[in-house]
Amino acid sequence: MTQTVSEDTQVEDVESFRRRARAWLAENMLRLPPEPQHSVRRVEYFADADDRQARHRVLQRQLFDGGFAGITFPREYGGLGLSAAHQRAFTEESVVYEMPGLFNIPTFSICGATLLEFGTEEQKRRHILGMLRGDALWIQFLSEPTGGSDLAGLLTSAVRDGDEWVLNGSKIWSTGAFHADWALCLARTNWDVPKHRGLTMFIMEVHQPGVEIHRIKMVNGSMEFCQEFFTDLRIPHSDVLGEVDDGWQVATRLLFHERNAVGGGSTFVSGRDNVQGAGPDDYLLRLVDVSGRLDDPVARDLLGEAHTLKVVEAQIVDRISRAMRTGVMNENAASILRLYRGVMSTRLSTISLDIAGRGAAAWTDDDAAIGDVGMRFVSRQTSCIGGGTTEMARNSISERVLGMPREQTGDRDIPFKQVRRNA
Amino acid sequence: MELELSPDQEVFQDSTRRFLEAECPMTRVRELAEHPDGFERDWWQRGAALGWTALLVPEEQGGGSISGRGLIDLTLVADQFGRHVAPGPLVATNVVAAALAQSGTPEQQVELLPGIVAGEIVATWCDGCTVDRVGDGFVVRGAAAPVEAGAQADWLLVTGDDIQVLVPATASGVQATPLHSLDLVRRFATVRFDDVEVPASAAVARDSVERQLDVALVIQVAEMVGAADRVFAFTLEWAFDRYSFGRPLASYQELKHRFADMKMWLEACHATAAAAANAVEDEAPDAAELASVAKAYVGDFGMELMQDCVQMHGGIGLTYDHDLHVFLRRATQNRALFGSPAWHRQRLAGYLEEAV
């Protein structure tokens, strides 16, 4: 640890921090309007993603100026250097306020966490503050069109040219690349060694010559996912994160942070993130109410089931996070949380659909919230695919938590250029 | 259950583990299946000497806990009971002990608690009867079933609409008829009360009835999770050792993925059981809610886990000689008692509505 604690720094206790946060939030942030009785609200608050990201940058800057940004980030890079308990207290207090949730994943909890681990002093000083001030949204350039789960089999190439690297290839499934500022990009720098040993992680500016971004329309109409095309994109050597050809180690930690964030276990997440299908605490109760089924034991059973799954999620996140922190479990246990959330979210989506009944099939503008239930069900599997599929999580749990035999592969210990692959 | 135990709790749990390993291996559980009571009194007293029945009773009444949080300590015992499918009226006796410690009169506490703590008195819990005030005392009528250790108990705590009363099993008009029981060693009975008269001094305030249910749920859920954990462990071992088509079962991706699901369920079961135990121990405002969450979750997914373990074993897992069913019987019985998962989901819906 390089972190030093100066003499005059006294750590504020959690309750005092909570009280200060409560007062500050009430004074400075917009309180979300209470739900009108007998209604459910739509999950999306913004007409489009551009409005949302612009608003979230402003909100993040407000948090920063108010001294409540980067609660668990080290002080020397602009954070508060406080504990996970302080972060939890702030999140609890902030639930009823409009928060810049867009920054949580991947900017803080995945890219920020990885930068803290592998960045040089200069890289950390240059980039962490920008995140916390709301100036820079980050994304990951990992997956490629030729394969999602087999990340180490990626084909984007980076060739050294003096003090620069020249990248060619394509990335996909980056969320909101069009409004992001910086990215962590994994590329192949050596084709003569087995796949895991020839990768390098780069820090790159998203908008620059040589990068072309296409937006992808998803089934629910969302245009947030993107595909990028790199043509002779030039990146300075000083933007290599970690060591050349050692990018898999960086990626492994990045994926850990991703699983942890997607599973709800990250300490860098500030404010509540939206779980697909979960909604606010009483969302399903309202859905039962507006569907006129408060006296229907079937609907009440579904309501009880949904509540059980959500309460147990918080309990298992707490347990596994604690177990990883104390070393009782290794960090692959984050896959258990990723799997739980994926399975829970799909079930909650189905439960919502069953509660909404025929309202989810056709609706007026006035019951758009019930109509959303059907739309969200159509894209239900998002929660089991995005952030690493639940199948990969099951591989990780069985092989790396339970120690069961690894799957057979056709590319182990073979120079990557000889491995059979998709064109 | 709890991720971290204090050194004292470790020693405490280890004493029960070693006692059950030595005194109550599966061969003994199978022998006791033929025993009319399912357990022996002197054995129960030796177990009680390890603290099994003392944890919910304050020190000044002859009990005492290990950590100062008796219900948490009791879940350590219940976990071991689940892992060994141990005999003995663990739930019934502790629930009555807790009820008397909280709501009993000083006379009742002096008369019964030392005997319960020592394992000399077996007490159990009956509901579904009527308790009417007649003259200076009470009259109990009706039948309760299934009552744990109903035919073995020395004392019965009967819950009426607005009062609980303590009835000695020897009272005139009390008749216990043994029932068939799914568990090999845990006995149940129908207890009939034919105009059973008890004095006014038998009354126990009814203020702790909801807590009695929550305590029972915490104990039974801890038992179920202990059983599921043990079954998962030996089934995982089996997957490594069992070969088909020249490969261990553990190498098949289909089976690996099912073990991954089971591991997730198991960790979730541990997490929710521990959360419920802590909430009930602390008498937190959401204690009843979290007890229902735990029962709803473990009752569904803990059981699914155990059934999947049977599937992993194939036909041998359905034989009487294999131990799987012994665990499955205990867990299934617990699932069915003190509210099914569906019953608890309805209870939760009610809490959600109240919270608005």
Short mmCIF file of N, CA, C and O in Angstrom, two decimals, chain B residues 279-345:
data_model
loop_
_atom_site.label_atom_id
_atom_site.label_comp_id
_atom_site.label_asym_id
_atom_site.label_seq_id
_atom_site.Cartn_x
_atom_site.Cartn_y
_atom_site.Cartn_z
N ALA B 279 -32.08 -11.19 13.28
CA ALA B 279 -33.21 -10.28 13.48
C ALA B 279 -34.10 -10.74 14.63
O ALA B 279 -34.56 -9.93 15.44
N VAL B 280 -34.33 -12.06 14.73
CA VAL B 280 -35.19 -12.57 15.80
C VAL B 280 -34.46 -12.45 17.14
O VAL B 280 -35.06 -12.06 18.15
N GLU B 281 -33.18 -12.75 17.14
CA GLU B 281 -32.39 -12.58 18.37
C GLU B 281 -32.48 -11.14 18.87
O GLU B 281 -32.70 -10.90 20.05
N ASP B 282 -32.33 -10.19 17.95
CA ASP B 282 -32.33 -8.78 18.34
C ASP B 282 -33.74 -8.21 18.54
O ASP B 282 -33.88 -7.04 18.84
N GLU B 283 -34.75 -9.06 18.29
CA GLU B 283 -36.14 -8.58 18.32
C GLU B 283 -36.28 -7.33 17.45
O GLU B 283 -36.93 -6.34 17.83
N ALA B 284 -35.68 -7.38 16.28
CA ALA B 284 -35.73 -6.26 15.33
C ALA B 284 -37.15 -6.10 14.80
O ALA B 284 -37.93 -7.06 14.80
N PRO B 285 -37.49 -4.88 14.35
CA PRO B 285 -38.86 -4.66 13.84
C PRO B 285 -39.22 -5.59 12.67
O PRO B 285 -40.38 -5.94 12.49
N ASP B 286 -38.21 -5.99 11.89
CA ASP B 286 -38.51 -6.86 10.73
C ASP B 286 -38.23 -8.33 11.04
O ASP B 286 -38.07 -9.13 10.12
N ALA B 287 -38.20 -8.70 12.32
CA ALA B 287 -37.87 -10.08 12.68
C ALA B 287 -38.82 -11.09 12.04
O ALA B 287 -38.39 -12.07 11.43
N ALA B 288 -40.11 -10.84 12.17
CA ALA B 288 -41.09 -11.80 11.64
C ALA B 288 -40.99 -11.86 10.12
O ALA B 288 -41.08 -12.93 9.51
N GLU B 289 -40.80 -10.70 9.50
CA GLU B 289 -40.67 -10.65 8.04
C GLU B 289 -39.46 -11.47 7.58
O GLU B 289 -39.56 -12.29 6.66
N LEU B 290 -38.31 -11.27 8.24
CA LEU B 290 -37.11 -11.98 7.81
C LEU B 290 -37.19 -13.47 8.12
O LEU B 290 -36.62 -14.29 7.39
N ALA B 291 -37.92 -13.84 9.18
CA ALA B 291 -38.13 -15.26 9.45
C ALA B 291 -38.94 -15.88 8.32
O ALA B 291 -38.66 -17.00 7.86
N SER B 292 -39.95 -15.15 7.84
CA SER B 292 -40.76 -15.66 6.73
C SER B 292 -39.96 -15.71 5.43
O SER B 292 -40.09 -16.65 4.65
N VAL B 293 -39.13 -14.70 5.20
CA VAL B 293 -38.28 -14.72 3.99
C VAL B 293 -37.39 -15.97 4.02
O VAL B 293 -37.27 -16.69 3.03
N ALA B 294 -36.79 -16.22 5.18
CA ALA B 294 -35.88 -17.37 5.28
C ALA B 294 -36.62 -18.68 5.04
O ALA B 294 -36.15 -19.55 4.31
N LYS B 295 -37.81 -18.80 5.66
CA LYS B 295 -38.54 -20.06 5.49
C LYS B 295 -39.01 -20.20 4.04
O LYS B 295 -38.93 -21.29 3.45
N ALA B 296 -39.47 -19.11 3.44
CA ALA B 296 -39.94 -19.17 2.05
C ALA B 296 -38.79 -19.56 1.13
O ALA B 296 -38.95 -20.37 0.21
N TYR B 297 -37.61 -18.98 1.36
CA TYR B 297 -36.47 -19.26 0.46
C TYR B 297 -35.90 -20.66 0.70
O TYR B 297 -35.77 -21.45 -0.24
N VAL B 298 -35.59 -20.97 1.95
CA VAL B 298 -34.95 -22.26 2.25
C VAL B 298 -35.94 -23.40 1.97
O VAL B 298 -35.55 -24.46 1.47
N GLY B 299 -37.21 -23.15 2.29
CA GLY B 299 -38.22 -24.18 2.04
C GLY B 299 -38.30 -24.53 0.57
O GLY B 299 -38.54 -25.69 0.21
N ASP B 300 -38.10 -23.58 -0.30
CA ASP B 300 -38.11 -23.86 -1.74
C ASP B 300 -36.75 -24.30 -2.26
O ASP B 300 -36.60 -25.38 -2.82
N PHE B 301 -35.74 -23.45 -2.06
CA PHE B 301 -34.46 -23.70 -2.75
C PHE B 301 -33.56 -24.68 -1.99
O PHE B 301 -32.79 -25.41 -2.61
N GLY B 302 -33.65 -24.68 -0.66
CA GLY B 302 -32.90 -25.69 0.09
C GLY B 302 -33.40 -27.08 -0.27
O GLY B 302 -32.62 -28.03 -0.44
N MET B 303 -34.72 -27.21 -0.42
CA MET B 303 -35.29 -28.51 -0.79
C MET B 303 -34.95 -28.86 -2.23
O MET B 303 -34.66 -30.02 -2.54
N GLU B 304 -34.99 -27.85 -3.11
CA GLU B 304 -34.65 -28.10 -4.51
C GLU B 304 -33.21 -28.62 -4.60
O GLU B 304 -32.92 -29.55 -5.35
N LEU B 305 -32.35 -28.01 -3.80
CA LEU B 305 -30.95 -28.44 -3.75
C LEU B 305 -30.87 -29.92 -3.36
O LEU B 305 -30.18 -30.71 -4.00
N MET B 306 -31.59 -30.29 -2.30
CA MET B 306 -31.48 -31.68 -1.83
C MET B 306 -32.07 -32.65 -2.85
O MET B 306 -31.53 -33.74 -3.05
N GLN B 307 -33.16 -32.26 -3.49
CA GLN B 307 -33.73 -33.14 -4.51
C GLN B 307 -32.78 -33.28 -5.69
O GLN B 307 -32.66 -34.36 -6.28
N ASP B 308 -32.09 -32.20 -6.04
CA ASP B 308 -31.13 -32.26 -7.12
C ASP B 308 -29.97 -33.19 -6.74
O ASP B 308 -29.40 -33.87 -7.59
N CYS B 309 -29.61 -33.19 -5.47
CA CYS B 309 -28.55 -34.09 -5.01
C CYS B 309 -29.00 -35.55 -5.17
O CYS B 309 -28.19 -36.41 -5.50
N VAL B 310 -30.26 -35.82 -4.93
CA VAL B 310 -30.78 -37.17 -5.18
C VAL B 310 -30.60 -37.49 -6.67
O VAL B 310 -30.11 -38.56 -7.05
N GLN B 311 -30.97 -36.52 -7.51
CA GLN B 311 -30.85 -36.73 -8.96
C GLN B 311 -29.40 -37.03 -9.35
O GLN B 311 -29.14 -37.90 -10.18
N MET B 312 -28.45 -36.31 -8.74
CA MET B 312 -27.03 -36.53 -9.05
C MET B 312 -26.59 -37.94 -8.68
O MET B 312 -25.66 -38.49 -9.27
N HIS B 313 -27.24 -38.52 -7.68
CA HIS B 313 -26.86 -39.87 -7.26
C HIS B 313 -27.47 -40.95 -8.14
O HIS B 313 -26.98 -42.07 -8.18
N GLY B 314 -28.55 -40.63 -8.81
CA GLY B 314 -29.23 -41.67 -9.58
C GLY B 314 -29.99 -42.60 -8.66
O GLY B 314 -30.30 -42.25 -7.51
N GLY B 315 -30.28 -43.79 -9.12
CA GLY B 315 -31.16 -44.72 -8.42
C GLY B 315 -30.75 -45.00 -6.99
O GLY B 315 -31.60 -45.13 -6.10
N ILE B 316 -29.44 -45.03 -6.73
CA ILE B 316 -28.99 -45.37 -5.37
C ILE B 316 -29.49 -44.33 -4.37
O ILE B 316 -29.72 -44.63 -3.20
N GLY B 317 -29.72 -43.10 -4.87
CA GLY B 317 -30.18 -42.03 -4.00
C GLY B 317 -31.61 -42.21 -3.53
O GLY B 317 -32.08 -41.49 -2.66
N LEU B 318 -32.30 -43.14 -4.15
CA LEU B 318 -33.69 -43.40 -3.76
C LEU B 318 -33.84 -44.66 -2.91
O LEU B 318 -34.95 -45.06 -2.59
N THR B 319 -32.70 -45.26 -2.55
CA THR B 319 -32.79 -46.49 -1.74
C THR B 319 -32.80 -46.16 -0.26
O THR B 319 -32.27 -45.12 0.16
N TYR B 320 -33.37 -47.09 0.51
CA TYR B 320 -33.43 -46.90 1.95
C TYR B 320 -32.03 -46.94 2.56
O TYR B 320 -31.75 -46.26 3.55
N ASP B 321 -31.14 -47.75 1.96
CA ASP B 321 -29.80 -47.89 2.53
C ASP B 321 -28.96 -46.64 2.39
O ASP B 321 -28.04 -46.41 3.17
N HIS B 322 -29.22 -45.85 1.36
CA HIS B 322 -28.45 -44.62 1.22
C HIS B 322 -28.95 -43.58 2.22
O HIS B 322 -30.13 -43.54 2.53
N ASP B 323 -28.04 -42.74 2.72
CA ASP B 323 -28.42 -41.80 3.77
C ASP B 323 -29.21 -40.58 3.28
O ASP B 323 -29.77 -39.84 4.09
N LEU B 324 -29.23 -40.37 1.97
CA LEU B 324 -29.88 -39.16 1.47
C LEU B 324 -31.29 -38.96 2.03
O LEU B 324 -31.65 -37.86 2.45
N HIS B 325 -32.06 -40.04 2.05
CA HIS B 325 -33.46 -39.86 2.45
C HIS B 325 -33.58 -39.47 3.92
O HIS B 325 -34.56 -38.83 4.32
N VAL B 326 -32.58 -39.84 4.71
CA VAL B 326 -32.65 -39.51 6.14
C VAL B 326 -32.62 -37.99 6.31
O VAL B 326 -33.38 -37.40 7.08
N PHE B 327 -31.73 -37.35 5.54
CA PHE B 327 -31.65 -35.88 5.56
C PHE B 327 -32.92 -35.27 4.94
O PHE B 327 -33.47 -34.30 5.44
N LEU B 328 -33.32 -35.87 3.83
CA LEU B 328 -34.46 -35.33 3.10
C LEU B 328 -35.75 -35.42 3.93
O LEU B 328 -36.60 -34.52 3.89
N ARG B 329 -35.88 -36.48 4.71
CA ARG B 329 -37.05 -36.60 5.59
C ARG B 329 -37.09 -35.46 6.60
O ARG B 329 -38.13 -34.83 6.80
N ARG B 330 -35.95 -35.21 7.24
CA ARG B 330 -35.90 -34.16 8.25
C ARG B 330 -36.25 -32.80 7.63
O ARG B 330 -37.08 -32.06 8.14
N ALA B 331 -35.61 -32.53 6.48
CA ALA B 331 -35.81 -31.22 5.85
C ALA B 331 -37.25 -31.07 5.34
O ALA B 331 -37.85 -30.00 5.46
N THR B 332 -37.78 -32.13 4.78
CA THR B 332 -39.15 -32.07 4.25
C THR B 332 -40.15 -31.86 5.39
O THR B 332 -41.11 -31.08 5.26
N GLN B 333 -39.90 -32.53 6.50
CA GLN B 333 -40.80 -32.35 7.64
C GLN B 333 -40.75 -30.90 8.13
O GLN B 333 -41.80 -30.29 8.38
N ASN B 334 -39.53 -30.37 8.19
CA ASN B 334 -39.42 -28.96 8.59
C ASN B 334 -40.12 -28.03 7.60
O ASN B 334 -40.74 -27.04 7.98
N ARG B 335 -39.98 -28.35 6.31
CA ARG B 335 -40.64 -27.51 5.30
C ARG B 335 -42.14 -27.45 5.54
O ARG B 335 -42.78 -26.42 5.40
N ALA B 336 -42.71 -28.61 5.94
CA ALA B 336 -44.16 -28.70 6.08
C ALA B 336 -44.67 -28.10 7.39
O ALA B 336 -45.86 -27.79 7.51
N LEU B 337 -43.80 -27.97 8.39
CA LEU B 337 -44.23 -27.47 9.70
C LEU B 337 -43.99 -25.97 9.84
O LEU B 337 -43.06 -25.44 9.24
N PHE B 338 -44.79 -25.32 10.65
CA PHE B 338 -44.68 -23.88 10.90
C PHE B 338 -44.81 -23.06 9.63
O PHE B 338 -44.13 -22.05 9.46
N GLY B 339 -45.64 -23.51 8.72
CA GLY B 339 -45.94 -22.72 7.53
C GLY B 339 -45.11 -23.14 6.33
O GLY B 339 -43.89 -23.18 6.40
N SER B 340 -45.79 -23.47 5.24
CA SER B 340 -45.10 -23.81 4.00
C SER B 340 -44.54 -22.53 3.39
O SER B 340 -44.94 -21.43 3.77
N PRO B 341 -43.65 -22.66 2.42
CA PRO B 341 -43.17 -21.45 1.73
C PRO B 341 -44.34 -20.61 1.19
O PRO B 341 -44.31 -19.38 1.29
N ALA B 342 -45.36 -21.25 0.65
CA ALA B 342 -46.50 -20.50 0.11
C ALA B 342 -47.22 -19.73 1.21
O ALA B 342 -47.63 -18.58 1.02
N TRP B 343 -47.37 -20.35 2.37
CA TRP B 343 -48.01 -19.66 3.50
C TRP B 343 -47.20 -18.43 3.90
O TRP B 343 -47.74 -17.35 4.16
N HIS B 344 -45.89 -18.59 3.91
CA HIS B 344 -45.04 -17.46 4.30
C HIS B 344 -45.04 -16.37 3.23
O HIS B 344 -44.91 -15.18 3.55
N ARG B 345 -45.20 -16.75 1.96
CA ARG B 345 -45.28 -15.71 0.92
C ARG B 345 -46.55 -14.88 1.10
O ARG B 345 -46.54 -13.66 0.90
#
